[in-house]
Amino acid sequence: MSAIIEIDRLSFRYPGAERDSLRNVCLTIEEGDFVAVIGGNGSGKTTLCKTLNGLVPHYWEGDFAGEVRVDGVDTYESSVASLSSTVGYVYQDFQNQLVRPRVRDEVEFGPTNFGMADYAERAQQAMEMLGIAHLADRFVWQLSGGQAHLTALASVLAMRPRIIVVDEPVAEVDPAGAHALYERLTELNQVHGITVIVIEHHAEFIAQYAKSVVLMDDGAPVWHLPAPQAAARAAELASHGIPAPQIVAACEGLDLAAAPRTVDEAAAVLRTAGARQRDSWAADAAAGSASQPTVAGTNPASTEGDTHRPVAVASAVSHGYRSVAGDLLPVLSGVDLTIRAGDRVALVGGNGAGKSTLMRLLCGLQVPRGGSVTLDGIDTKKSSATKLAEHAAYLFQRPEQMFLKDSIRADVRLFPAGRGRDEADALVDRVLDRVRLSDFADRDGRTLSGGQQRRATLAIGLAMTPSLLLADEPTASLDVASRDSVIAMLDELSGAIAAAVVATHDMHLVAEWATRVIVLGGGGVLADVTPLELFSSDSLLEGAHVVPPQITALGRALGIEPAPLSVSQWREAVALADASEPVEVRA
C-alpha cells in the first residue's frame, strides 16, 4: 500500500488562542486503512482532520506551519472545493452541512454540482446503503438528529470519494443503527478500498472495526498503531480517558494472547476460563437486590414526603408537524404517560420515534394537537411556556443553543434574576460550585469543551429550580470521562429536583442511571420497563432499535441471571477459574 495522507511538522493555532491546537504533527496514513482517531475532548482530533480537506487553514484561518499532502496534493496550495471530490467529510455539527430542502436534493447536491450524469443513481444507492431511502422526499427540517446525521453521510457517500472522514459517526444515531453504520463504513473500506477515518470515543467500535488507531493528546499524536497493538495498551488508553471496552474489562486477569473484539469472542474466552455465576449473586437476585442498576450517590431522601406524586401527566397525547404542502405528519398518537416524583426516566427508541417531541410536550414548549399534558397540575394548553418554565427545565440537544450571554455566570443568572428571585447571585454561586464550573464562571459558554458545555447547561437548568428536568442526548459527542462526569452529575441532582427525563441513545447512561425506561415506537409507548427488563427482551431490543451494553450482552450469552448492567456488577456476579493455559482469541 502507498500513503494517501502525509503530514509533516504540522502546527496550527486559532486566532486569539494562547497555544497551538496542533503541535508539530507528523503522521502517515496508508490508502485503504480504517483509522480511528481517539483522545479526550480538546486533544486536537477534529482540528487535525479538518486539515485533510482544507478547512484548516482556508476556512478556519490561523497560524499554519508544516505540510499536509492528500493524494499528493498540498492542501495549503489547493482549495476546499477541489479537495471535496477526494475527501468526503461528515462534521460533528452535521446539521450545518445540510443545505438543500429535501433529503433527495441534499444527497444529489454534490454529484450534480460536479456534473456527474449518474447523480440520481449515486444518491439512491447512498440512501439505500444507510436505510434512509424512505426519507427521500422528507424535508430536512423534519428529520430527527439521527436521520439528519445519516443524510449528511449519504451526501458524502454519493460523491464516492477516496477518503471519508466522519467526526463522531454514532452521534445521535440509535444503537442498532450505529452498528449498521459501522458495517457500511467497513464495506466501503474493504470492498471499495475507500480510506476511512473516524473520530471516535466509543472503545467498543474502535476495537471491533478499526484497522489502526491514532491516539491524540495536547495537539499531537502519541502514537499510530495497528488496532490489536493499540488495544493491548489498555492502561495507557485509560490514562487518556479511554477505558477498555467492557468485554476486555470482563476478561481482566486472564492470560490472553489478544484482547477479544466482540461479545462472542469474549464469551468463548470466558467459557474456556471456567466463568461461572457466583452463588451470592444468585441469592441477591432472588432477593431482588440485583434487579436495578447500582448507582453511586443516590439520595433516596430527596423525595421523602413527596414520593410518587405525579409531576407530569400525558393523557391520550397526539402530535405531528405540518409539511410545506400542508399535510400533517404524525409523530405521536394516543400516548398515556405519568412521570412521578423520584423517577429517573430514559426515553429510548429509533431515530424519529418522537423522543424529543415528547419531552418538549412534557415541559410545555409545545402543546399537543390532541389530548392533554399537565405539569405540576397545570394544563400546558392553559399556561404560557414562560410560566411553565418555573416547573420544568428543558436542556437542548446542542448545548450552544442555551448560551445567550457572554459568560456562564450570566447565562445561569438569567432565569432567577429575570424572575426577581431573592439572592439570585448566591443561588448562581451554589449552582456553579455544584457542577464544578466556578473557575469557568466568566468564560463564554461557546468557548468551553464539550463536557464543560454539558455541565453548564445543567447549571442553567438547576438555577431554574424546576420540579422536572428534561435533557435531550446529554452525553452525545462526549469522551468517556466527560460522559461519566455527566452521568454522575445527573445522579447527584436527585436532591435538587423531583424527577428527571433524558432522551438518549447511550445505553451506558440507561444502564447506570435510569430506574425506568420508556420505549417509543410507531407513534406510541411500546414498553414501560426497568433497564434490566429492556436488555433481557429480544423483541423489545429490536423494537427500540437498541443494543444492550457489552457487559449485559456478555452476561446473557453466559447465562448469568440477572445479566449485569455494569462492569462492577459483572465482578459481583461472575467468578473465574484459572485457565490451565493461555487462551487464544481468534480473529
Coordinates of C-alpha atoms in Angstrom, one line a residue:
M1 CA 0.0 0.0 0.0
S2 CA 1.1 3.6 -0.6
A3 CA 0.5 6.6 1.6
I4 CA -2.6 8.7 0.7
I5 CA -2.1 11.2 3.5
E6 CA 1.2 12.6 4.6
I7 CA 1.5 15.2 7.3
D8 CA 4.9 16.7 8.1
R9 CA 5.7 19.0 11.1
L10 CA 2.2 20.5 11.1
S11 CA 1.3 23.1 13.7
F12 CA -1.8 25.3 13.9
R13 CA -3.1 28.0 16.3
Y14 CA -6.5 29.5 16.1
P15 CA -6.7 33.4 16.2
G16 CA -6.6 34.7 19.7
A17 CA -5.6 31.3 21.2
E18 CA -2.9 31.2 23.8
R19 CA -1.3 28.0 22.5
D20 CA -1.2 25.7 19.4
S21 CA -4.2 23.3 18.8
L22 CA -1.8 21.2 16.7
R23 CA 1.9 20.8 17.6
N24 CA 4.5 19.5 15.2
V25 CA 2.3 16.7 13.9
C26 CA 4.0 14.0 11.8
L27 CA 1.6 11.3 10.5
T28 CA 1.2 9.0 7.5
I29 CA -2.0 7.1 6.6
E30 CA -1.9 4.4 4.0
E31 CA -4.5 4.1 1.3
G32 CA -7.2 1.5 2.3
D33 CA -6.7 2.0 6.1
F34 CA -9.6 2.3 8.5
V35 CA -8.3 4.7 11.1
A36 CA -9.8 5.7 14.5
V37 CA -8.6 9.0 15.8
I38 CA -9.1 9.0 19.6
G39 CA -8.3 11.1 22.6
G40 CA -10.1 13.3 25.1
N41 CA -12.2 16.4 24.3
G42 CA -9.8 19.2 23.3
S43 CA -6.9 16.9 22.3
G44 CA -6.9 18.2 18.6
K45 CA -8.7 15.4 16.9
T46 CA -11.2 17.5 14.9
T47 CA -8.7 20.2 14.1
L48 CA -6.3 17.6 12.7
C49 CA -9.0 16.1 10.4
K50 CA -10.1 19.5 9.2
T51 CA -6.6 19.9 7.7
L52 CA -7.3 17.0 5.4
N53 CA -10.0 18.8 3.3
G54 CA -8.5 22.2 3.6
L55 CA -11.0 23.7 6.1
V56 CA -7.9 24.4 8.1
P57 CA -6.4 26.9 7.1
H58 CA -8.7 28.1 4.2
Y59 CA -11.9 28.4 6.3
W60 CA -10.6 28.3 9.8
E61 CA -7.7 30.8 9.4
G62 CA -4.8 31.0 11.9
D63 CA -1.1 30.4 12.2
F64 CA -0.3 27.4 10.0
A65 CA 3.1 25.8 9.6
G66 CA 4.2 22.5 8.1
E67 CA 2.7 20.5 5.2
V68 CA -0.3 18.3 4.6
R69 CA -0.5 16.3 1.4
V70 CA -3.6 14.3 0.4
D71 CA -3.2 12.0 -2.6
G72 CA -0.1 14.1 -3.5
V73 CA -1.9 17.4 -3.3
D74 CA -0.6 20.1 -0.9
T75 CA -3.8 21.2 0.9
Y76 CA -2.4 24.7 1.6
E77 CA -1.9 25.3 -2.1
S78 CA -5.3 23.7 -3.0
S79 CA -8.9 24.7 -2.0
V80 CA -11.8 23.1 -0.1
A81 CA -13.8 22.8 -3.3
S82 CA -11.2 21.0 -5.2
L83 CA -10.4 18.7 -2.3
S84 CA -14.0 17.7 -1.8
S85 CA -14.0 15.2 -4.6
T86 CA -11.2 13.3 -2.9
V87 CA -12.1 13.8 0.8
G88 CA -15.7 13.5 2.0
Y89 CA -16.3 14.9 5.5
V90 CA -19.2 14.5 7.8
Y91 CA -18.8 17.1 10.5
Q92 CA -19.6 16.9 14.2
D93 CA -22.0 19.8 13.7
F94 CA -23.5 17.9 10.7
Q95 CA -26.8 19.9 10.7
N96 CA -24.9 22.9 9.3
Q97 CA -23.8 21.0 6.2
L98 CA -27.4 20.3 5.1
V99 CA -28.1 23.0 2.5
R100 CA -31.0 21.7 0.3
P101 CA -34.7 21.4 1.2
R102 CA -35.3 17.7 0.8
V103 CA -33.3 14.6 1.6
R104 CA -33.0 13.6 -2.0
D105 CA -32.0 17.1 -3.0
E106 CA -29.3 17.1 -0.4
V107 CA -27.8 13.7 -1.4
E108 CA -27.8 14.6 -5.1
F109 CA -26.3 18.0 -4.4
G110 CA -22.6 17.1 -4.6
P111 CA -22.7 14.9 -7.7
T112 CA -24.9 17.4 -9.5
N113 CA -22.5 20.2 -8.8
F114 CA -19.6 18.2 -10.2
G115 CA -21.6 17.4 -13.4
M116 CA -22.0 13.7 -12.8
A117 CA -24.6 12.2 -15.2
D118 CA -25.4 9.4 -12.8
Y119 CA -26.2 11.7 -9.9
A120 CA -29.6 10.2 -9.2
E121 CA -28.3 6.7 -9.2
R122 CA -25.5 7.6 -6.8
A123 CA -27.9 9.3 -4.5
Q124 CA -30.4 6.4 -4.5
Q125 CA -27.6 3.9 -3.8
A126 CA -26.2 6.0 -0.9
M127 CA -29.6 6.4 0.7
E128 CA -30.4 2.7 0.4
M129 CA -27.0 1.8 1.9
L130 CA -27.9 3.8 5.0
G131 CA -31.5 2.7 5.2
I132 CA -33.0 6.2 4.6
A133 CA -34.5 5.8 1.1
H134 CA -37.9 6.1 2.7
L135 CA -37.0 9.6 3.8
A136 CA -36.0 10.8 0.2
D137 CA -39.0 13.2 -0.1
R138 CA -38.9 14.4 3.6
F139 CA -37.8 18.0 4.2
V140 CA -34.5 18.1 6.1
W141 CA -36.0 20.3 8.9
Q142 CA -38.5 17.5 9.6
L143 CA -35.7 15.0 10.4
S144 CA -34.6 13.8 13.8
G145 CA -31.0 14.3 14.7
G146 CA -30.0 10.8 13.8
Q147 CA -31.8 10.9 10.5
A148 CA -30.1 14.2 9.7
H149 CA -26.7 12.6 10.5
L150 CA -27.4 9.7 8.1
T151 CA -28.4 12.2 5.4
A152 CA -25.2 14.1 5.8
L153 CA -23.2 10.8 5.4
A154 CA -25.3 9.8 2.4
S155 CA -24.5 13.1 0.7
V156 CA -20.8 12.3 1.2
L157 CA -21.1 8.7 0.0
A158 CA -22.8 9.8 -3.2
M159 CA -19.6 11.5 -4.2
R160 CA -17.7 8.2 -3.9
P161 CA -14.6 9.9 -2.5
R162 CA -11.3 8.1 -2.0
I163 CA -11.2 9.2 1.7
I164 CA -14.2 9.5 4.1
V165 CA -13.8 11.4 7.4
V166 CA -16.6 11.0 9.9
D167 CA -16.5 13.1 13.1
E168 CA -18.4 11.1 15.8
P169 CA -20.1 8.5 13.5
V170 CA -22.6 7.3 16.0
A171 CA -23.6 10.7 17.5
E172 CA -27.4 10.9 17.6
V173 CA -27.8 7.6 15.8
D174 CA -29.8 4.8 17.6
P175 CA -27.6 1.9 18.9
A176 CA -28.8 -0.6 16.3
G177 CA -28.2 2.0 13.5
A178 CA -24.8 2.7 14.9
H179 CA -23.6 -0.8 14.3
A180 CA -25.2 -0.8 10.9
L181 CA -23.4 2.4 10.0
Y182 CA -20.0 0.9 11.0
E183 CA -20.8 -2.1 8.9
R184 CA -21.4 0.1 5.9
L185 CA -18.2 2.0 6.5
T186 CA -16.4 -1.3 6.8
E187 CA -17.9 -2.4 3.5
L188 CA -16.8 0.8 1.8
N189 CA -13.3 0.2 3.2
Q190 CA -13.0 -3.5 2.4
V191 CA -15.0 -3.8 -0.8
H192 CA -14.4 -0.4 -2.4
G193 CA -11.0 0.4 -1.0
I194 CA -12.0 3.7 0.5
T195 CA -9.8 5.0 3.2
V196 CA -12.0 5.6 6.3
I197 CA -11.1 8.0 9.1
V198 CA -13.4 8.2 12.2
I199 CA -13.1 10.4 15.2
E200 CA -14.5 8.2 17.9
H201 CA -14.9 8.0 21.7
H202 CA -16.5 4.5 21.9
A203 CA -13.9 1.9 22.6
E204 CA -16.1 -1.0 21.5
F205 CA -16.4 0.4 18.0
I206 CA -12.7 1.1 17.8
A207 CA -11.8 -2.5 18.8
Q208 CA -14.3 -4.1 16.5
Y209 CA -13.9 -2.1 13.3
A210 CA -10.7 -0.1 13.1
K211 CA -7.5 -1.3 11.4
S212 CA -5.3 1.3 13.1
V213 CA -5.6 3.8 15.9
V214 CA -4.1 7.3 16.3
L215 CA -4.1 8.5 19.9
M216 CA -4.1 12.3 20.2
D217 CA -3.1 14.3 23.3
D218 CA -2.4 18.0 23.6
G219 CA -2.4 18.6 19.9
A220 CA -0.1 15.8 18.8
P221 CA -0.2 12.1 18.1
V222 CA 1.1 10.0 21.0
W223 CA 1.3 7.0 18.6
H224 CA -0.2 5.4 15.5
L225 CA -0.5 1.7 15.9
P226 CA -2.4 -1.3 14.4
A227 CA -5.7 -1.8 16.3
P228 CA -4.6 -5.0 18.1
Q229 CA -1.5 -3.3 19.4
A230 CA -3.5 -0.3 20.4
A231 CA -6.0 -2.4 22.3
A232 CA -3.2 -4.1 24.2
R233 CA -2.2 -0.7 25.7
A234 CA -5.3 -0.7 28.0
A235 CA -3.6 1.1 30.9
E236 CA -2.2 3.9 28.7
L237 CA -5.5 4.4 27.0
A238 CA -7.2 4.6 30.3
S239 CA -4.8 7.3 31.4
H240 CA -6.0 9.3 28.4
G241 CA -9.6 8.9 29.4
I242 CA -10.4 5.9 27.1
P243 CA -11.1 2.9 29.3
A244 CA -11.0 -0.6 27.7
P245 CA -14.3 -1.9 26.2
Q246 CA -16.4 -3.7 28.8
I247 CA -15.7 -7.1 27.3
V248 CA -12.0 -6.5 27.7
A249 CA -12.5 -5.4 31.3
A250 CA -14.6 -8.6 31.9
C251 CA -11.5 -10.7 30.9
E252 CA -9.2 -8.8 33.2
G253 CA -6.7 -11.2 34.9
L254 CA -6.7 -13.8 32.1
D255 CA -3.6 -14.6 30.2
L256 CA -4.8 -13.7 26.7
A257 CA -2.9 -13.8 23.5
A258 CA -5.1 -11.0 22.2
A259 CA -8.0 -8.9 23.5
P260 CA -11.5 -10.0 22.4
R261 CA -13.1 -7.7 19.9
T262 CA -16.7 -8.9 20.0
V263 CA -19.1 -10.3 22.6
D264 CA -19.0 -13.7 21.0
E265 CA -15.2 -13.8 21.3
A266 CA -15.3 -12.7 24.9
A267 CA -17.9 -15.4 25.7
A268 CA -15.8 -18.1 24.2
V269 CA -12.7 -17.0 26.1
L270 CA -14.7 -16.9 29.4
R271 CA -16.2 -20.3 28.9
T272 CA -12.7 -21.7 28.4
A273 CA -11.6 -19.9 31.5
G274 CA -14.4 -21.5 33.5
A275 CA -16.5 -18.5 34.2
R276 CA -19.5 -19.3 36.5
Q277 CA -22.2 -17.3 38.3
R278 CA -21.4 -16.6 41.9
D279 CA -23.9 -18.2 44.4
S280 CA -24.1 -14.8 46.2
W281 CA -25.2 -13.1 43.0
A282 CA -28.0 -15.7 42.5
A283 CA -29.1 -15.2 46.1
D284 CA -29.1 -11.4 45.7
A285 CA -31.1 -11.8 42.5
A286 CA -33.6 -13.9 44.3
A287 CA -34.0 -11.2 47.0
G288 CA -34.5 -8.6 44.3
S289 CA -31.4 -6.6 45.1
A290 CA -29.8 -7.0 41.7
S291 CA -32.8 -6.1 39.6
Q292 CA -31.9 -2.4 39.4
P293 CA -28.8 -0.5 38.4
T294 CA -26.3 0.1 41.2
V295 CA -25.8 3.9 41.2
A296 CA -23.4 5.6 43.5
G297 CA -24.6 8.7 45.2
T298 CA -28.3 8.2 45.1
N299 CA -30.2 10.3 47.6
P300 CA -33.3 8.3 48.5
A301 CA -34.4 11.0 50.9
S302 CA -34.6 13.6 48.1
T303 CA -38.3 13.0 47.5
E304 CA -39.4 11.9 51.0
G305 CA -42.9 13.1 51.7
D306 CA -43.3 13.7 48.0
T307 CA -42.6 10.2 46.6
H308 CA -44.7 9.1 43.7
R309 CA -46.7 12.3 43.3
P310 CA -47.5 13.0 39.6
V311 CA -45.1 15.6 38.2
A312 CA -46.1 15.4 34.6
V313 CA -49.0 13.6 33.0
A314 CA -49.7 13.0 29.3
S315 CA -53.2 11.8 28.5
A316 CA -54.1 10.5 25.1
V317 CA -51.5 12.8 23.6
S318 CA -51.2 13.0 19.8
H319 CA -48.9 15.4 17.9
G320 CA -47.4 15.9 14.5
Y321 CA -45.9 18.5 12.2
R322 CA -47.2 20.2 9.0
S323 CA -45.3 19.7 5.8
V324 CA -44.8 22.6 3.4
A325 CA -47.6 21.1 1.4
G326 CA -49.9 21.3 4.5
D327 CA -50.0 17.5 5.2
L328 CA -49.9 16.5 8.8
L329 CA -47.1 14.1 9.5
P330 CA -47.9 12.3 12.8
V331 CA -45.2 11.7 15.4
L332 CA -47.1 10.6 18.5
S333 CA -50.6 9.1 18.7
G334 CA -52.6 8.4 21.9
V335 CA -49.7 8.5 24.3
D336 CA -50.5 8.0 28.0
L337 CA -47.7 8.5 30.4
T338 CA -47.2 9.7 34.0
I339 CA -43.8 10.9 35.4
R340 CA -43.8 10.7 39.2
A341 CA -41.5 12.2 41.8
G342 CA -38.4 10.0 42.2
D343 CA -38.4 8.8 38.6
R344 CA -35.2 8.7 36.6
V345 CA -36.6 8.1 33.2
A346 CA -34.7 7.2 30.0
L347 CA -36.6 7.7 26.7
V348 CA -35.3 5.3 24.1
G349 CA -36.3 4.4 20.6
G350 CA -35.2 4.6 17.0
N351 CA -34.4 7.8 15.2
G352 CA -37.6 9.7 14.6
A353 CA -39.6 7.8 17.3
G354 CA -40.7 11.1 18.9
K355 CA -38.4 11.3 21.9
S356 CA -37.6 15.0 21.6
T357 CA -41.2 15.8 20.7
L358 CA -42.5 14.1 23.8
M359 CA -40.0 16.0 26.0
R360 CA -41.0 19.4 24.5
L361 CA -44.6 18.5 25.2
L362 CA -44.0 17.5 28.8
C363 CA -42.3 20.8 29.6
G364 CA -44.8 22.9 27.7
L365 CA -42.5 24.2 25.0
Q366 CA -45.1 22.8 22.6
V367 CA -48.8 21.8 23.2
P368 CA -50.3 18.6 21.9
R369 CA -52.6 18.7 18.9
G370 CA -54.7 16.0 20.7
G371 CA -55.1 15.1 24.3
S372 CA -53.6 17.0 27.2
V373 CA -50.4 17.4 29.3
T374 CA -50.4 18.6 32.9
L375 CA -47.2 19.8 34.6
D376 CA -47.4 20.1 38.4
G377 CA -51.1 20.0 37.9
I378 CA -51.1 22.8 35.3
D379 CA -52.7 22.2 31.9
T380 CA -50.0 23.2 29.4
K381 CA -52.6 24.5 27.0
K382 CA -53.8 27.0 29.6
S383 CA -50.5 28.4 30.6
S384 CA -47.6 30.1 28.8
A385 CA -44.2 28.5 28.2
T386 CA -42.7 31.3 30.3
K387 CA -44.8 30.4 33.3
L388 CA -44.3 26.7 32.9
A389 CA -40.5 27.2 32.9
E390 CA -40.8 27.7 36.7
H391 CA -41.8 24.0 36.9
A392 CA -39.7 22.3 34.1
A393 CA -36.3 22.9 32.6
Y394 CA -35.5 21.5 29.1
L395 CA -31.8 21.1 28.2
F396 CA -31.4 21.3 24.4
Q397 CA -29.6 18.6 22.4
R398 CA -27.0 21.1 21.4
P399 CA -25.6 23.0 24.4
E400 CA -24.6 26.0 22.4
Q401 CA -28.3 26.8 21.8
M402 CA -28.6 27.6 25.6
F403 CA -25.8 30.2 25.7
L404 CA -27.3 33.7 25.2
K405 CA -24.9 35.8 27.3
D406 CA -21.1 36.4 27.2
S407 CA -20.4 34.3 30.3
I408 CA -21.6 31.2 32.0
R409 CA -22.4 33.2 35.1
A410 CA -24.7 35.5 33.2
D411 CA -26.4 32.6 31.4
V412 CA -27.0 30.8 34.7
R413 CA -28.2 34.0 36.4
L414 CA -30.6 34.9 33.5
F415 CA -33.7 33.0 34.7
P416 CA -33.6 33.6 38.5
A417 CA -32.7 37.3 38.1
G418 CA -35.4 37.7 35.5
R419 CA -37.9 36.3 37.9
G420 CA -36.8 38.7 40.6
R421 CA -35.8 36.0 43.0
D422 CA -34.1 37.0 46.2
E423 CA -30.4 36.1 46.5
A424 CA -30.1 35.2 42.8
D425 CA -26.3 35.7 42.9
A426 CA -26.0 33.3 45.9
L427 CA -28.0 30.7 44.0
V428 CA -25.8 31.1 41.0
D429 CA -22.7 30.6 43.1
R430 CA -24.1 27.5 44.7
V431 CA -25.1 26.0 41.3
L432 CA -21.8 26.7 39.6
D433 CA -20.0 25.1 42.6
R434 CA -22.3 22.1 42.3
V435 CA -21.4 21.5 38.7
R436 CA -17.7 22.3 39.2
L437 CA -17.6 25.3 37.0
S438 CA -16.8 28.1 39.4
D439 CA -13.4 28.5 37.8
F440 CA -15.0 29.0 34.4
A441 CA -17.8 31.3 35.5
D442 CA -16.6 34.2 33.5
R443 CA -15.9 32.2 30.3
D444 CA -18.3 32.4 27.3
G445 CA -20.1 29.0 27.2
R446 CA -19.3 28.6 23.5
T447 CA -15.6 28.5 24.2
L448 CA -15.8 25.6 26.6
S449 CA -15.1 22.0 25.9
G450 CA -18.0 19.6 25.1
G451 CA -18.1 18.2 28.6
Q452 CA -17.9 21.6 30.2
Q453 CA -20.8 22.8 28.0
R454 CA -22.9 19.9 29.2
R455 CA -22.2 20.8 32.8
A456 CA -23.0 24.5 32.0
T457 CA -26.4 23.6 30.6
L458 CA -27.1 21.6 33.8
A459 CA -26.3 24.7 35.8
I460 CA -28.7 26.7 33.7
G461 CA -31.4 24.1 34.4
L462 CA -30.7 23.8 38.1
A463 CA -30.9 27.6 38.6
M464 CA -34.4 27.4 37.4
T465 CA -35.2 25.2 40.4
P466 CA -37.6 23.0 38.5
S467 CA -39.7 20.0 39.6
L468 CA -38.9 18.3 36.3
L469 CA -35.6 18.3 34.5
L470 CA -35.5 17.1 30.8
A471 CA -32.3 16.6 28.9
D472 CA -32.0 15.7 25.2
E473 CA -29.0 13.5 24.5
P474 CA -26.9 14.8 27.4
T475 CA -23.9 12.6 26.7
A476 CA -23.8 12.8 22.9
S477 CA -20.3 13.5 21.4
L478 CA -18.6 13.4 24.8
D479 CA -15.4 11.4 25.6
V480 CA -15.8 8.7 28.1
A481 CA -14.5 10.7 31.0
S482 CA -16.9 13.6 30.2
R483 CA -19.8 11.2 29.7
D484 CA -19.2 9.6 33.1
S485 CA -19.0 13.0 34.6
V486 CA -22.4 14.0 33.2
I487 CA -23.9 10.7 34.4
A488 CA -22.5 11.3 37.9
M489 CA -23.9 14.9 37.7
L490 CA -27.4 13.7 36.8
D491 CA -27.1 11.2 39.7
E492 CA -26.2 14.0 42.1
L493 CA -29.2 16.1 41.1
S494 CA -31.6 13.7 42.9
G495 CA -31.7 16.0 45.9
A496 CA -32.5 19.1 43.8
I497 CA -35.3 18.0 41.5
A498 CA -38.4 15.8 41.8
A499 CA -37.9 13.8 38.6
A500 CA -35.7 13.7 35.6
V501 CA -36.2 12.5 32.0
V502 CA -33.5 12.0 29.4
A503 CA -33.8 11.1 25.7
T504 CA -30.8 9.1 24.8
H505 CA -29.1 6.5 22.6
D506 CA -26.4 6.0 25.2
M507 CA -27.1 2.6 26.7
H508 CA -24.5 3.1 29.4
L509 CA -26.5 6.0 30.7
V510 CA -29.6 3.9 30.6
A511 CA -28.0 1.0 32.4
E512 CA -26.1 3.0 35.1
W513 CA -28.5 5.9 35.8
A514 CA -32.2 5.1 34.9
T515 CA -34.7 3.4 37.1
R516 CA -37.3 3.4 34.4
V517 CA -37.2 3.1 30.6
I518 CA -39.9 4.3 28.2
V519 CA -39.6 2.7 24.8
L520 CA -41.1 4.8 22.0
G521 CA -42.0 3.4 18.6
G522 CA -44.8 3.5 16.0
G523 CA -46.1 6.7 17.5
G524 CA -46.7 5.3 20.9
V525 CA -45.3 3.7 24.1
L526 CA -44.0 0.2 23.3
A527 CA -43.0 -0.5 26.8
D528 CA -42.5 1.0 30.3
V529 CA -39.8 -1.2 31.9
T530 CA -36.7 -1.3 34.0
P531 CA -33.3 -1.2 32.3
L532 CA -32.8 -4.9 33.0
E533 CA -36.2 -5.8 31.6
L534 CA -35.4 -3.9 28.4
F535 CA -32.0 -5.6 27.9
S536 CA -33.4 -9.0 28.7
S537 CA -36.1 -8.9 25.9
D538 CA -35.0 -9.6 22.3
S539 CA -38.3 -8.3 21.0
L540 CA -38.1 -5.0 22.9
L541 CA -34.5 -4.5 21.9
E542 CA -35.5 -4.9 18.3
G543 CA -38.5 -2.7 18.6
A544 CA -36.5 0.0 20.4
H545 CA -33.5 -0.2 17.9
V546 CA -31.4 -0.8 21.0
V547 CA -28.2 -2.8 21.5
P548 CA -27.5 -3.6 25.2
P549 CA -24.2 -2.6 26.8
Q550 CA -21.5 -5.2 26.0
I551 CA -21.3 -6.4 29.6
T552 CA -25.0 -7.1 29.7
A553 CA -24.9 -8.9 26.3
L554 CA -21.9 -10.9 27.6
G555 CA -23.8 -11.9 30.8
R556 CA -26.8 -13.1 28.7
A557 CA -24.5 -15.1 26.5
L558 CA -23.1 -16.9 29.5
G559 CA -26.5 -17.4 31.2
I560 CA -25.9 -15.0 34.1
E561 CA -29.2 -14.3 35.8
P562 CA -29.9 -11.5 36.0
A563 CA -27.5 -10.1 33.5
P564 CA -25.2 -7.4 35.0
L565 CA -25.7 -3.8 33.9
S566 CA -22.1 -2.6 34.6
V567 CA -18.6 -3.9 34.9
S568 CA -18.8 -3.5 38.7
Q569 CA -21.9 -5.7 38.7
W570 CA -20.1 -8.2 36.5
R571 CA -17.4 -8.6 39.0
E572 CA -20.0 -9.2 41.7
A573 CA -21.8 -11.7 39.6
V574 CA -19.1 -13.8 37.9
A575 CA -16.3 -16.0 39.3
L576 CA -13.4 -17.0 37.0
A577 CA -11.5 -20.2 37.4
D578 CA -7.8 -20.0 36.4
A579 CA -7.4 -21.1 32.8
S580 CA -4.9 -24.0 32.6
E581 CA -3.1 -22.3 29.7
P582 CA -3.2 -19.0 27.8
V583 CA -6.4 -18.5 25.9
E584 CA -6.1 -17.6 22.2
V585 CA -8.6 -15.2 20.7
R586 CA -9.2 -16.0 17.0
A587 CA -9.9 -13.1 14.7

